[in-house]
Amino acid sequence: MASALLWLALAVPAFAAPTSSNTGTGQNAISRISLGPRPYWLVDHLEDGPLKSKLASCSEKHMRRTDFSIGHRGGGILEFPEETRESIMAGTRMGAGIQECDVTFTKDKQLICRHDQCDLHTTTNVVTIPELNAKCTTPFKPAANGAKASAKCCTSDFTLAEIKTLCSKMDGSNTAALTPADYIKGTPVFRTDLYSTTTCSAVLTLKEYIKLVDGLGLKFTPELKTPVVPMPFPAGSDYTQAKYAQQMIDEFKTAGIKPDRVFIQSFLYDDLLYWLKAEPKFAKQAIFLDESADTTPLSASVANLTQYAAAGVKIMGPPLPYLVTVKDGKIVPSEYAIEAKRLGLKIITWSLDRSGFLGDGSHGGYYYGSIANVTNHESDVYKLLHVLAQDVGVQGVFSDWSATVTYYANCFGLF
Ligand SMILES: *[C@@H]1O[C@H](CO)[C@@H](O)[C@H](O)[C@H]1NC(C)=O
Ligand SMILES: *[C@@H]1O[C@H](CO)[C@@H](O)[C@H](O)[C@H]1NC(C)=O
């Protein structure tokens, strides 16, 4: 009895609501972070050396949540449908301190979480519902005469009420399909349908995401997705790009969220310039996502960093391969990373655990493109992360499976 009382006395403070404004209401905060087997397996299979020894030495450590670990589309998308409550809960269990919602709009101008304005045909069951399929920009067409099966369903094709009837699923499609039911079966083999075929994960609104993440006591990183339809939408209306960019901020203000808990993101430089002028408090930690070197030489992207810094941008968000290169068989910071540091720009990068198999001869594909010739095994993810954290000095890393980054950050004391 005495020991039970003592336990209670000790336990009570741990259940009290956090009081720091930085953790929001925190009423549903998760205090037990659990990483599952993946990081331990990755460390076990890493080649012998100082990095493996250090990481292995942390295997019995009590793991904590960290802002270095950013949930990409929720952070649980190797197993759970992206941008859903389920993915956010999985990433949060795995210690992500910052959670993402990709923001786009419906036909009735409601903001929702979807990675792309036009991905409903690959991320939901929309094409299997005839009356909704009929409203898609391009309804489902079966494969025929050598042409692939196709569909294009955009959030702006539907009202929020219609979108709320959909079930999210693992991103993918089967372009050999003859029926809608077959078209939605296209999950890559390194992900799983285990949790998406048996339950219906609704599409989240931005408001629901804010409430959920606030309740978990985490920080936010909403990305204003570049519209696929011409703005204003519809043509001639007053729903301009600036209005859409403002609407996203307003939902955080209405929910009473302080700007220092929000890392707004966009690929559109004009969005950054708009926020710097109209919403300086939120712009202070806005992330300018940069994929310019996908189409032009990296040196052109490096040259542009000066003007972004001068305009007041504080954080750049390039993909992983822009930040590293190979020298004498070793991964080292790229000219992009060196120049960003020189200019005092912070860096957040994307996305780990997104490449499928690193050891199947693909050398990690796009995300490892600049270090392909030293990428040969799944565990090489930690060789890349080590250079990003220690030599490039990134502030945080987006991941499709938050445990990988959380483990590293805990081991090296990055909080
Ligand atoms: C550099 O900046 C200019 C002006 O903002 C822009 O037009 C150009 O596309 C940018 N180039 C790259 C590679 O980012
Ligand atoms: C790897 O590729 C880079 C170019 O991406 C090259 O500069 C480097 O010499 C290569 N290193 C090895 C060990 O082959």
Short mmCIF file of C-alpha atoms and ligand atoms in Angstrom, two decimals:
data_model
loop_
_atom_site.label_atom_id
_atom_site.label_comp_id
_atom_site.label_asym_id
_atom_site.label_seq_id
_atom_site.Cartn_x
_atom_site.Cartn_y
_atom_site.Cartn_z
CA MET A 1 0.00 0.00 0.00
CA ALA A 2 2.72 2.42 1.01
CA SER A 3 4.60 1.82 -2.21
CA ALA A 4 1.42 2.29 -4.26
CA LEU A 5 0.87 5.64 -2.59
CA LEU A 6 4.43 6.63 -3.21
CA TRP A 7 4.04 5.69 -6.86
CA LEU A 8 0.94 7.85 -7.11
CA ALA A 9 2.68 10.76 -5.47
CA LEU A 10 5.54 10.51 -7.93
CA ALA A 11 3.31 9.90 -10.91
CA VAL A 12 0.95 12.83 -10.50
CA PRO A 13 3.31 15.57 -11.71
CA ALA A 14 4.05 13.57 -14.85
CA PHE A 15 0.36 13.63 -15.79
CA ALA A 16 -0.15 17.32 -15.11
CA ALA A 17 -0.69 19.41 -18.24
CA PRO A 18 2.51 21.09 -19.42
CA THR A 19 2.34 24.78 -18.67
CA SER A 20 4.88 26.13 -21.17
CA SER A 21 3.18 28.04 -23.98
CA ASN A 22 5.56 26.25 -26.29
CA THR A 23 3.75 22.97 -25.88
CA GLY A 24 0.23 24.27 -26.47
CA THR A 25 -2.57 22.59 -24.58
CA GLY A 26 -0.54 19.37 -24.53
CA GLN A 27 -3.66 17.69 -23.17
CA ASN A 28 -3.02 14.52 -25.15
CA ALA A 29 0.76 14.63 -24.93
CA ILE A 30 2.60 11.35 -25.33
CA SER A 31 5.36 10.88 -22.79
CA ARG A 32 6.49 7.38 -23.77
CA ILE A 33 8.44 7.55 -27.01
CA SER A 34 8.93 4.17 -28.63
CA LEU A 35 11.03 3.68 -31.70
CA GLY A 36 10.29 0.10 -32.75
CA PRO A 37 12.97 -2.18 -34.21
CA ARG A 38 14.00 -0.25 -37.34
CA PRO A 39 16.71 2.07 -35.95
CA TYR A 40 18.28 -0.78 -33.97
CA TRP A 41 18.34 -2.96 -37.08
CA LEU A 42 19.93 -0.15 -39.12
CA VAL A 43 22.65 0.31 -36.51
CA ASP A 44 23.23 -3.44 -36.27
CA HIS A 45 23.89 -3.62 -40.02
CA LEU A 46 26.03 -0.49 -40.27
CA GLU A 47 29.67 -1.07 -41.24
CA ASP A 48 32.09 -1.21 -38.31
CA GLY A 49 33.63 2.10 -37.27
CA PRO A 50 33.20 5.05 -34.89
CA LEU A 51 29.67 5.90 -36.09
CA LYS A 52 28.41 2.36 -35.51
CA SER A 53 30.08 2.21 -32.07
CA LYS A 54 28.55 5.49 -31.00
CA LEU A 55 25.06 4.64 -32.29
CA ALA A 56 25.22 1.14 -30.78
CA SER A 57 26.18 2.65 -27.41
CA CYS A 58 22.74 4.36 -27.30
CA SER A 59 20.65 1.21 -27.73
CA GLU A 60 19.43 1.14 -24.11
CA LYS A 61 18.86 4.86 -23.86
CA HIS A 62 15.46 6.24 -22.83
CA MET A 63 14.33 8.05 -25.97
CA ARG A 64 12.79 11.54 -25.99
CA ARG A 65 10.86 13.63 -28.44
CA THR A 66 13.02 16.04 -30.45
CA ASP A 67 12.40 18.96 -32.83
CA PHE A 68 15.31 17.64 -34.93
CA SER A 69 12.91 14.86 -36.03
CA ILE A 70 10.22 16.27 -38.32
CA GLY A 71 7.29 14.05 -39.30
CA HIS A 72 7.06 14.08 -43.12
CA ARG A 73 3.34 13.83 -43.99
CA GLY A 74 2.96 12.67 -40.37
CA GLY A 75 6.17 10.66 -40.06
CA GLY A 76 4.58 7.21 -40.16
CA ILE A 77 4.06 6.73 -43.87
CA LEU A 78 6.02 3.54 -44.37
CA GLU A 79 2.97 1.91 -42.78
CA PHE A 80 0.13 4.46 -42.47
CA PRO A 81 -1.60 6.59 -45.14
CA GLU A 82 0.08 9.98 -45.46
CA GLU A 83 -1.34 13.23 -44.03
CA THR A 84 -3.72 11.36 -41.72
CA ARG A 85 -4.29 11.25 -37.97
CA GLU A 86 -2.87 7.72 -38.02
CA SER A 87 0.40 8.81 -39.62
CA ILE A 88 0.71 11.76 -37.22
CA MET A 89 0.12 9.49 -34.21
CA ALA A 90 2.72 7.01 -35.47
CA GLY A 91 5.32 9.74 -36.08
CA THR A 92 4.55 11.27 -32.70
CA ARG A 93 5.00 7.92 -30.92
CA MET A 94 8.37 7.76 -32.69
CA GLY A 95 9.46 11.09 -31.23
CA ALA A 96 8.80 13.66 -33.96
CA GLY A 97 8.69 17.10 -32.34
CA ILE A 98 7.36 18.90 -35.40
CA GLN A 99 4.47 17.65 -37.53
CA GLU A 100 3.68 18.49 -41.15
CA CYS A 101 0.42 19.20 -42.95
CA ASP A 102 0.61 19.91 -46.67
CA VAL A 103 -2.08 22.51 -47.16
CA THR A 104 -4.36 22.72 -50.17
CA PHE A 105 -7.94 23.86 -50.77
CA THR A 106 -11.31 22.35 -51.65
CA LYS A 107 -13.87 23.63 -54.17
CA ASP A 108 -15.53 25.56 -51.32
CA LYS A 109 -12.12 27.03 -50.24
CA GLN A 110 -11.66 24.97 -47.11
CA LEU A 111 -8.07 24.09 -46.23
CA ILE A 112 -7.19 20.41 -45.90
CA CYS A 113 -4.06 18.27 -45.54
CA ARG A 114 -3.03 16.59 -48.82
CA HIS A 115 0.41 16.41 -50.33
CA ASP A 116 -0.76 17.56 -53.73
CA GLN A 117 -3.85 19.40 -54.87
CA CYS A 118 -4.31 16.65 -57.46
CA ASP A 119 -3.42 13.38 -55.76
CA LEU A 120 -6.82 12.17 -54.52
CA HIS A 121 -6.81 9.40 -57.18
CA THR A 122 -3.63 7.90 -55.66
CA THR A 123 -4.10 8.76 -51.95
CA THR A 124 -7.83 7.98 -51.51
CA ASN A 125 -10.54 5.64 -52.82
CA VAL A 126 -12.25 8.45 -54.79
CA VAL A 127 -12.21 6.66 -58.17
CA THR A 128 -14.14 3.71 -56.70
CA ILE A 129 -17.13 5.94 -55.86
CA PRO A 130 -18.88 6.47 -59.24
CA GLU A 131 -20.66 9.76 -58.46
CA LEU A 132 -17.43 11.31 -57.13
CA ASN A 133 -15.20 9.78 -59.83
CA ALA A 134 -17.45 11.53 -62.35
CA LYS A 135 -16.54 14.91 -60.80
CA CYS A 136 -12.76 14.37 -61.11
CA THR A 137 -10.78 16.70 -63.42
CA THR A 138 -10.11 13.46 -65.36
CA PRO A 139 -12.28 10.51 -64.24
CA PHE A 140 -10.73 7.01 -64.17
CA LYS A 141 -9.95 5.51 -67.59
CA PRO A 142 -8.94 1.83 -67.77
CA ALA A 143 -5.74 0.70 -69.46
CA ALA A 144 -6.46 0.00 -73.14
CA ASN A 145 -4.53 -0.55 -76.39
CA GLY A 146 -1.17 0.03 -74.75
CA ALA A 147 -2.29 3.23 -72.99
CA LYS A 148 -1.97 3.22 -69.21
CA ALA A 149 -4.92 3.52 -66.85
CA SER A 150 -5.30 7.14 -65.74
CA ALA A 151 -7.22 9.54 -63.51
CA LYS A 152 -6.70 13.02 -62.07
CA CYS A 153 -8.75 13.98 -59.06
CA CYS A 154 -8.08 17.29 -57.37
CA THR A 155 -9.16 18.59 -53.98
CA SER A 156 -10.60 21.61 -55.82
CA ASP A 157 -12.96 19.28 -57.72
CA PHE A 158 -14.88 18.57 -54.50
CA THR A 159 -16.54 20.28 -51.56
CA LEU A 160 -15.22 19.53 -48.10
CA ALA A 161 -18.40 17.53 -47.36
CA GLU A 162 -17.64 15.29 -50.37
CA ILE A 163 -13.98 14.89 -49.42
CA LYS A 164 -15.00 13.89 -45.90
CA THR A 165 -16.69 10.77 -47.35
CA LEU A 166 -13.35 9.47 -48.72
CA CYS A 167 -10.92 7.02 -47.11
CA SER A 168 -7.19 7.74 -47.30
CA LYS A 169 -4.91 4.97 -48.52
CA MET A 170 -1.23 4.36 -49.16
CA ASP A 171 -0.05 6.58 -52.03
CA GLY A 172 0.16 4.66 -55.31
CA SER A 173 -1.76 3.44 -58.33
CA ASN A 174 -1.79 0.49 -60.69
CA THR A 175 -1.59 1.87 -64.22
CA ALA A 176 -2.32 -1.56 -65.74
CA ALA A 177 -5.75 -1.56 -64.07
CA LEU A 178 -8.96 -2.31 -65.93
CA THR A 179 -11.21 -1.34 -63.01
CA PRO A 180 -11.19 1.44 -60.39
CA ALA A 181 -10.84 -1.19 -57.64
CA ASP A 182 -7.61 -2.43 -59.25
CA TYR A 183 -6.34 1.09 -59.97
CA ILE A 184 -6.08 1.99 -56.28
CA LYS A 185 -3.90 -1.07 -55.56
CA GLY A 186 -0.44 0.31 -56.19
CA THR A 187 1.36 0.45 -52.86
CA PRO A 188 5.15 0.19 -53.30
CA VAL A 189 6.48 -3.07 -51.81
CA PHE A 190 8.56 -1.32 -49.13
CA ARG A 191 5.37 0.14 -47.63
CA THR A 192 2.37 -1.86 -46.38
CA ASP A 193 -1.43 -1.91 -46.66
CA LEU A 194 -1.73 -3.43 -43.20
CA TYR A 195 -3.45 -0.42 -41.65
CA SER A 196 -5.18 1.21 -44.61
CA THR A 197 -7.35 -1.57 -46.03
CA THR A 198 -9.02 -2.42 -42.73
CA THR A 199 -9.94 1.05 -41.46
CA CYS A 200 -11.00 4.34 -43.03
CA SER A 201 -8.67 7.26 -42.30
CA ALA A 202 -10.52 10.45 -43.14
CA VAL A 203 -8.87 13.36 -44.91
CA LEU A 204 -7.90 15.91 -42.24
CA THR A 205 -8.81 19.57 -42.41
CA LEU A 206 -6.11 22.07 -41.44
CA LYS A 207 -8.24 22.95 -38.39
CA GLU A 208 -8.36 19.30 -37.28
CA TYR A 209 -4.60 18.95 -37.77
CA ILE A 210 -3.96 22.08 -35.68
CA LYS A 211 -6.19 20.78 -32.89
CA LEU A 212 -4.56 17.34 -32.94
CA VAL A 213 -0.95 18.58 -33.00
CA ASP A 214 -1.66 21.28 -30.40
CA GLY A 215 -3.18 18.64 -28.14
CA LEU A 216 -0.06 16.53 -28.57
CA GLY A 217 2.02 19.53 -27.49
CA LEU A 218 4.09 19.55 -30.70
CA LYS A 219 5.18 22.19 -33.21
CA PHE A 220 3.70 22.65 -36.66
CA THR A 221 5.08 22.81 -40.17
CA PRO A 222 2.30 23.56 -42.66
CA GLU A 223 3.33 23.73 -46.31
CA LEU A 224 1.31 25.95 -48.64
CA LYS A 225 1.07 23.68 -51.69
CA THR A 226 1.49 25.41 -55.00
CA PRO A 227 -1.94 25.40 -56.67
CA VAL A 228 -2.35 23.22 -59.75
CA VAL A 229 -5.35 25.26 -60.94
CA PRO A 230 -4.77 28.86 -62.10
CA MET A 231 -5.28 31.50 -59.38
CA PRO A 232 -7.54 33.23 -58.62
CA PHE A 233 -9.80 30.20 -58.27
CA PRO A 234 -12.24 30.15 -59.88
CA ALA A 235 -11.16 32.62 -62.59
CA GLY A 236 -12.44 36.11 -61.86
CA SER A 237 -13.03 35.41 -58.14
CA ASP A 238 -11.24 37.15 -55.28
CA TYR A 239 -9.50 33.93 -54.11
CA THR A 240 -5.96 34.96 -55.06
CA GLN A 241 -2.65 33.31 -54.14
CA ALA A 242 -2.11 35.96 -51.44
CA LYS A 243 -5.56 35.33 -49.99
CA TYR A 244 -4.84 31.59 -49.86
CA ALA A 245 -1.41 32.23 -48.24
CA GLN A 246 -3.10 34.48 -45.65
CA GLN A 247 -5.91 32.01 -44.98
CA MET A 248 -3.36 29.41 -43.84
CA ILE A 249 -1.84 31.83 -41.31
CA ASP A 250 -5.28 32.97 -40.14
CA GLU A 251 -6.26 29.44 -39.14
CA PHE A 252 -3.27 29.30 -36.76
CA LYS A 253 -4.12 32.73 -35.35
CA THR A 254 -7.76 31.77 -34.83
CA ALA A 255 -6.63 28.63 -32.98
CA GLY A 256 -4.44 30.80 -30.73
CA ILE A 257 -1.17 29.20 -31.84
CA LYS A 258 1.95 31.32 -31.25
CA PRO A 259 4.12 31.98 -34.34
CA ASP A 260 7.21 30.46 -32.67
CA ARG A 261 5.53 27.05 -32.78
CA VAL A 262 4.89 27.25 -36.53
CA PHE A 263 7.35 26.68 -39.38
CA ILE A 264 5.45 27.70 -42.51
CA GLN A 265 6.85 26.37 -45.80
CA SER A 266 6.48 27.01 -49.52
CA PHE A 267 8.24 26.28 -52.81
CA LEU A 268 6.95 29.60 -54.19
CA TYR A 269 9.32 32.49 -53.55
CA ASP A 270 6.38 34.90 -53.90
CA ASP A 271 4.70 33.23 -50.90
CA LEU A 272 7.83 33.88 -48.83
CA LEU A 273 7.93 37.50 -49.98
CA TYR A 274 4.23 37.88 -49.15
CA TRP A 275 4.67 36.48 -45.62
CA LEU A 276 7.80 38.57 -44.97
CA LYS A 277 5.70 41.67 -45.65
CA ALA A 278 2.27 40.70 -44.30
CA GLU A 279 3.14 38.28 -41.48
CA PRO A 280 6.67 39.05 -40.22
CA LYS A 281 6.22 37.08 -36.99
CA PHE A 282 5.37 33.90 -38.88
CA ALA A 283 7.97 34.68 -41.59
CA LYS A 284 10.75 34.70 -38.98
CA GLN A 285 11.00 30.93 -39.20
CA ALA A 286 9.45 30.34 -42.62
CA ILE A 287 11.14 27.69 -44.75
CA PHE A 288 11.80 28.40 -48.43
CA LEU A 289 11.68 25.00 -50.09
CA ASP A 290 14.15 24.82 -52.97
CA GLU A 291 14.02 22.23 -55.74
CA SER A 292 15.53 24.51 -58.38
CA ALA A 293 18.57 22.28 -58.95
CA ASP A 294 16.33 19.49 -60.23
CA THR A 295 16.23 21.35 -63.54
CA THR A 296 19.29 23.64 -63.55
CA PRO A 297 22.87 23.17 -62.30
CA LEU A 298 23.33 23.30 -58.50
CA SER A 299 25.67 26.30 -58.93
CA ALA A 300 22.71 28.43 -60.07
CA SER A 301 20.79 27.55 -56.89
CA VAL A 302 23.89 28.33 -54.83
CA ALA A 303 24.23 31.73 -56.51
CA ASN A 304 20.61 32.58 -55.62
CA LEU A 305 21.07 32.04 -51.89
CA THR A 306 22.48 35.57 -51.52
CA GLN A 307 19.27 37.24 -52.72
CA TYR A 308 17.09 35.04 -50.46
CA ALA A 309 19.17 35.91 -47.39
CA ALA A 310 19.07 39.61 -48.32
CA ALA A 311 15.28 39.47 -48.67
CA GLY A 312 14.98 38.17 -45.11
CA VAL A 313 14.57 34.41 -45.63
CA LYS A 314 16.02 32.63 -42.57
CA ILE A 315 15.61 28.92 -43.35
CA MET A 316 16.24 27.11 -46.64
CA GLY A 317 14.61 23.74 -47.30
CA PRO A 318 16.52 21.90 -50.04
CA PRO A 319 16.25 18.13 -50.62
CA LEU A 320 18.98 15.87 -49.17
CA PRO A 321 21.14 15.53 -52.32
CA TYR A 322 21.76 19.30 -52.65
CA LEU A 323 23.59 19.33 -49.32
CA VAL A 324 26.18 16.62 -49.82
CA THR A 325 28.72 15.36 -52.32
CA VAL A 326 31.46 12.74 -52.40
CA LYS A 327 35.16 13.53 -51.94
CA ASP A 328 37.84 10.83 -51.70
CA GLY A 329 35.10 8.24 -51.17
CA LYS A 330 33.57 10.19 -48.26
CA ILE A 331 30.31 12.12 -47.93
CA VAL A 332 31.06 15.83 -47.39
CA PRO A 333 29.05 19.12 -47.41
CA SER A 334 28.26 20.46 -50.88
CA GLU A 335 28.89 23.98 -52.18
CA TYR A 336 25.20 24.67 -51.41
CA ALA A 337 25.65 23.71 -47.74
CA ILE A 338 28.86 25.73 -47.43
CA GLU A 339 27.36 28.87 -48.99
CA ALA A 340 24.15 28.67 -46.93
CA LYS A 341 26.24 28.47 -43.76
CA ARG A 342 28.41 31.41 -44.87
CA LEU A 343 25.27 33.51 -45.36
CA GLY A 344 23.90 32.54 -41.94
CA LEU A 345 20.95 30.66 -43.44
CA LYS A 346 19.58 27.76 -41.42
CA ILE A 347 18.74 24.50 -43.19
CA ILE A 348 15.95 21.97 -42.84
CA THR A 349 16.05 19.08 -45.33
CA TRP A 350 13.81 16.33 -46.80
CA SER A 351 13.18 13.40 -46.76
CA LEU A 352 14.79 10.36 -45.18
CA ASP A 353 13.25 6.86 -45.32
CA ARG A 354 11.56 7.77 -48.59
CA SER A 355 13.80 5.98 -51.08
CA GLY A 356 12.67 2.41 -50.68
CA PHE A 357 15.60 0.03 -50.73
CA LEU A 358 19.08 1.55 -50.75
CA GLY A 359 20.71 -1.85 -51.21
CA ASP A 360 18.95 -3.10 -54.34
CA GLY A 361 21.26 -1.50 -56.89
CA SER A 362 19.24 1.75 -57.08
CA HIS A 363 21.78 3.47 -54.76
CA GLY A 364 18.90 5.34 -53.13
CA GLY A 365 17.54 7.06 -56.25
CA TYR A 366 16.73 10.80 -56.21
CA TYR A 367 17.35 11.45 -52.51
CA TYR A 368 20.86 9.99 -52.64
CA GLY A 369 21.60 11.23 -56.17
CA SER A 370 24.75 13.18 -55.26
CA ILE A 371 26.21 10.34 -53.14
CA ALA A 372 25.06 7.36 -55.23
CA ASN A 373 28.52 5.88 -55.57
CA VAL A 374 28.85 5.44 -51.79
CA THR A 375 25.24 4.36 -51.17
CA ASN A 376 24.91 0.59 -51.15
CA HIS A 377 23.04 -0.57 -48.05
CA GLU A 378 19.94 0.38 -46.00
CA SER A 379 22.13 1.40 -43.08
CA ASP A 380 23.88 4.05 -45.20
CA VAL A 381 20.98 6.30 -44.14
CA TYR A 382 22.95 6.93 -40.95
CA LYS A 383 26.14 7.82 -42.83
CA LEU A 384 24.18 10.53 -44.65
CA LEU A 385 22.38 11.73 -41.52
CA HIS A 386 25.68 11.94 -39.63
CA VAL A 387 27.18 14.33 -42.21
CA LEU A 388 23.96 16.38 -42.37
CA ALA A 389 23.87 16.76 -38.59
CA GLN A 390 27.57 17.20 -37.81
CA ASP A 391 29.16 18.78 -40.90
CA VAL A 392 26.30 20.55 -42.68
CA GLY A 393 24.66 21.52 -39.38
CA VAL A 394 21.00 21.11 -40.40
CA GLN A 395 18.36 22.20 -37.84
CA GLY A 396 16.02 19.32 -38.57
CA VAL A 397 15.29 16.48 -40.97
CA PHE A 398 11.96 15.38 -42.43
CA SER A 399 11.45 11.63 -42.42
CA ASP A 400 8.82 9.16 -43.60
CA TRP A 401 9.54 7.04 -40.49
CA SER A 402 10.38 9.31 -37.59
CA ALA A 403 12.16 6.68 -35.48
CA THR A 404 15.26 6.75 -37.71
CA VAL A 405 15.95 10.45 -37.09
CA THR A 406 14.76 10.43 -33.46
CA TYR A 407 17.23 7.66 -32.58
CA TYR A 408 20.17 9.52 -34.10
CA ALA A 409 19.17 12.82 -32.47
CA ASN A 410 18.84 11.25 -29.02
CA CYS A 411 22.18 9.52 -29.38
CA PHE A 412 23.95 12.77 -30.33
CA GLY A 413 21.99 15.04 -27.98
CA LEU A 414 20.16 17.05 -30.66
CA PHE A 415 16.98 18.46 -29.12
C1 LIG B 1 17.19 32.53 -59.17
O1 LIG B 1 16.38 33.64 -58.85
C2 LIG B 1 15.69 34.21 -59.95
C3 LIG B 1 14.99 35.47 -59.46
O2 LIG B 1 14.20 35.23 -58.30
C4 LIG B 1 14.72 33.19 -60.53
O3 LIG B 1 14.06 33.69 -61.64
C5 LIG B 1 15.52 31.94 -60.94
O4 LIG B 1 14.63 30.95 -61.37
C6 LIG B 1 16.31 31.42 -59.77
N1 LIG B 1 17.15 30.31 -60.22
C7 LIG B 1 17.33 29.24 -59.46
C8 LIG B 1 18.18 28.16 -60.05
O5 LIG B 1 16.89 29.11 -58.34
C1 LIG B 2 31.58 9.62 -56.59
O1 LIG B 2 30.90 10.50 -57.47
C2 LIG B 2 31.36 11.84 -57.43
C3 LIG B 2 30.46 12.65 -58.34
O2 LIG B 2 29.15 12.60 -57.91
C4 LIG B 2 32.83 11.90 -57.83
O3 LIG B 2 33.26 13.22 -57.75
C5 LIG B 2 33.63 11.02 -56.91
O4 LIG B 2 34.97 11.00 -57.34
C6 LIG B 2 33.08 9.62 -56.87
N1 LIG B 2 33.78 8.89 -55.83
C7 LIG B 2 34.09 7.61 -55.95
C8 LIG B 2 34.74 6.99 -54.76
O5 LIG B 2 33.88 6.97 -56.94
#
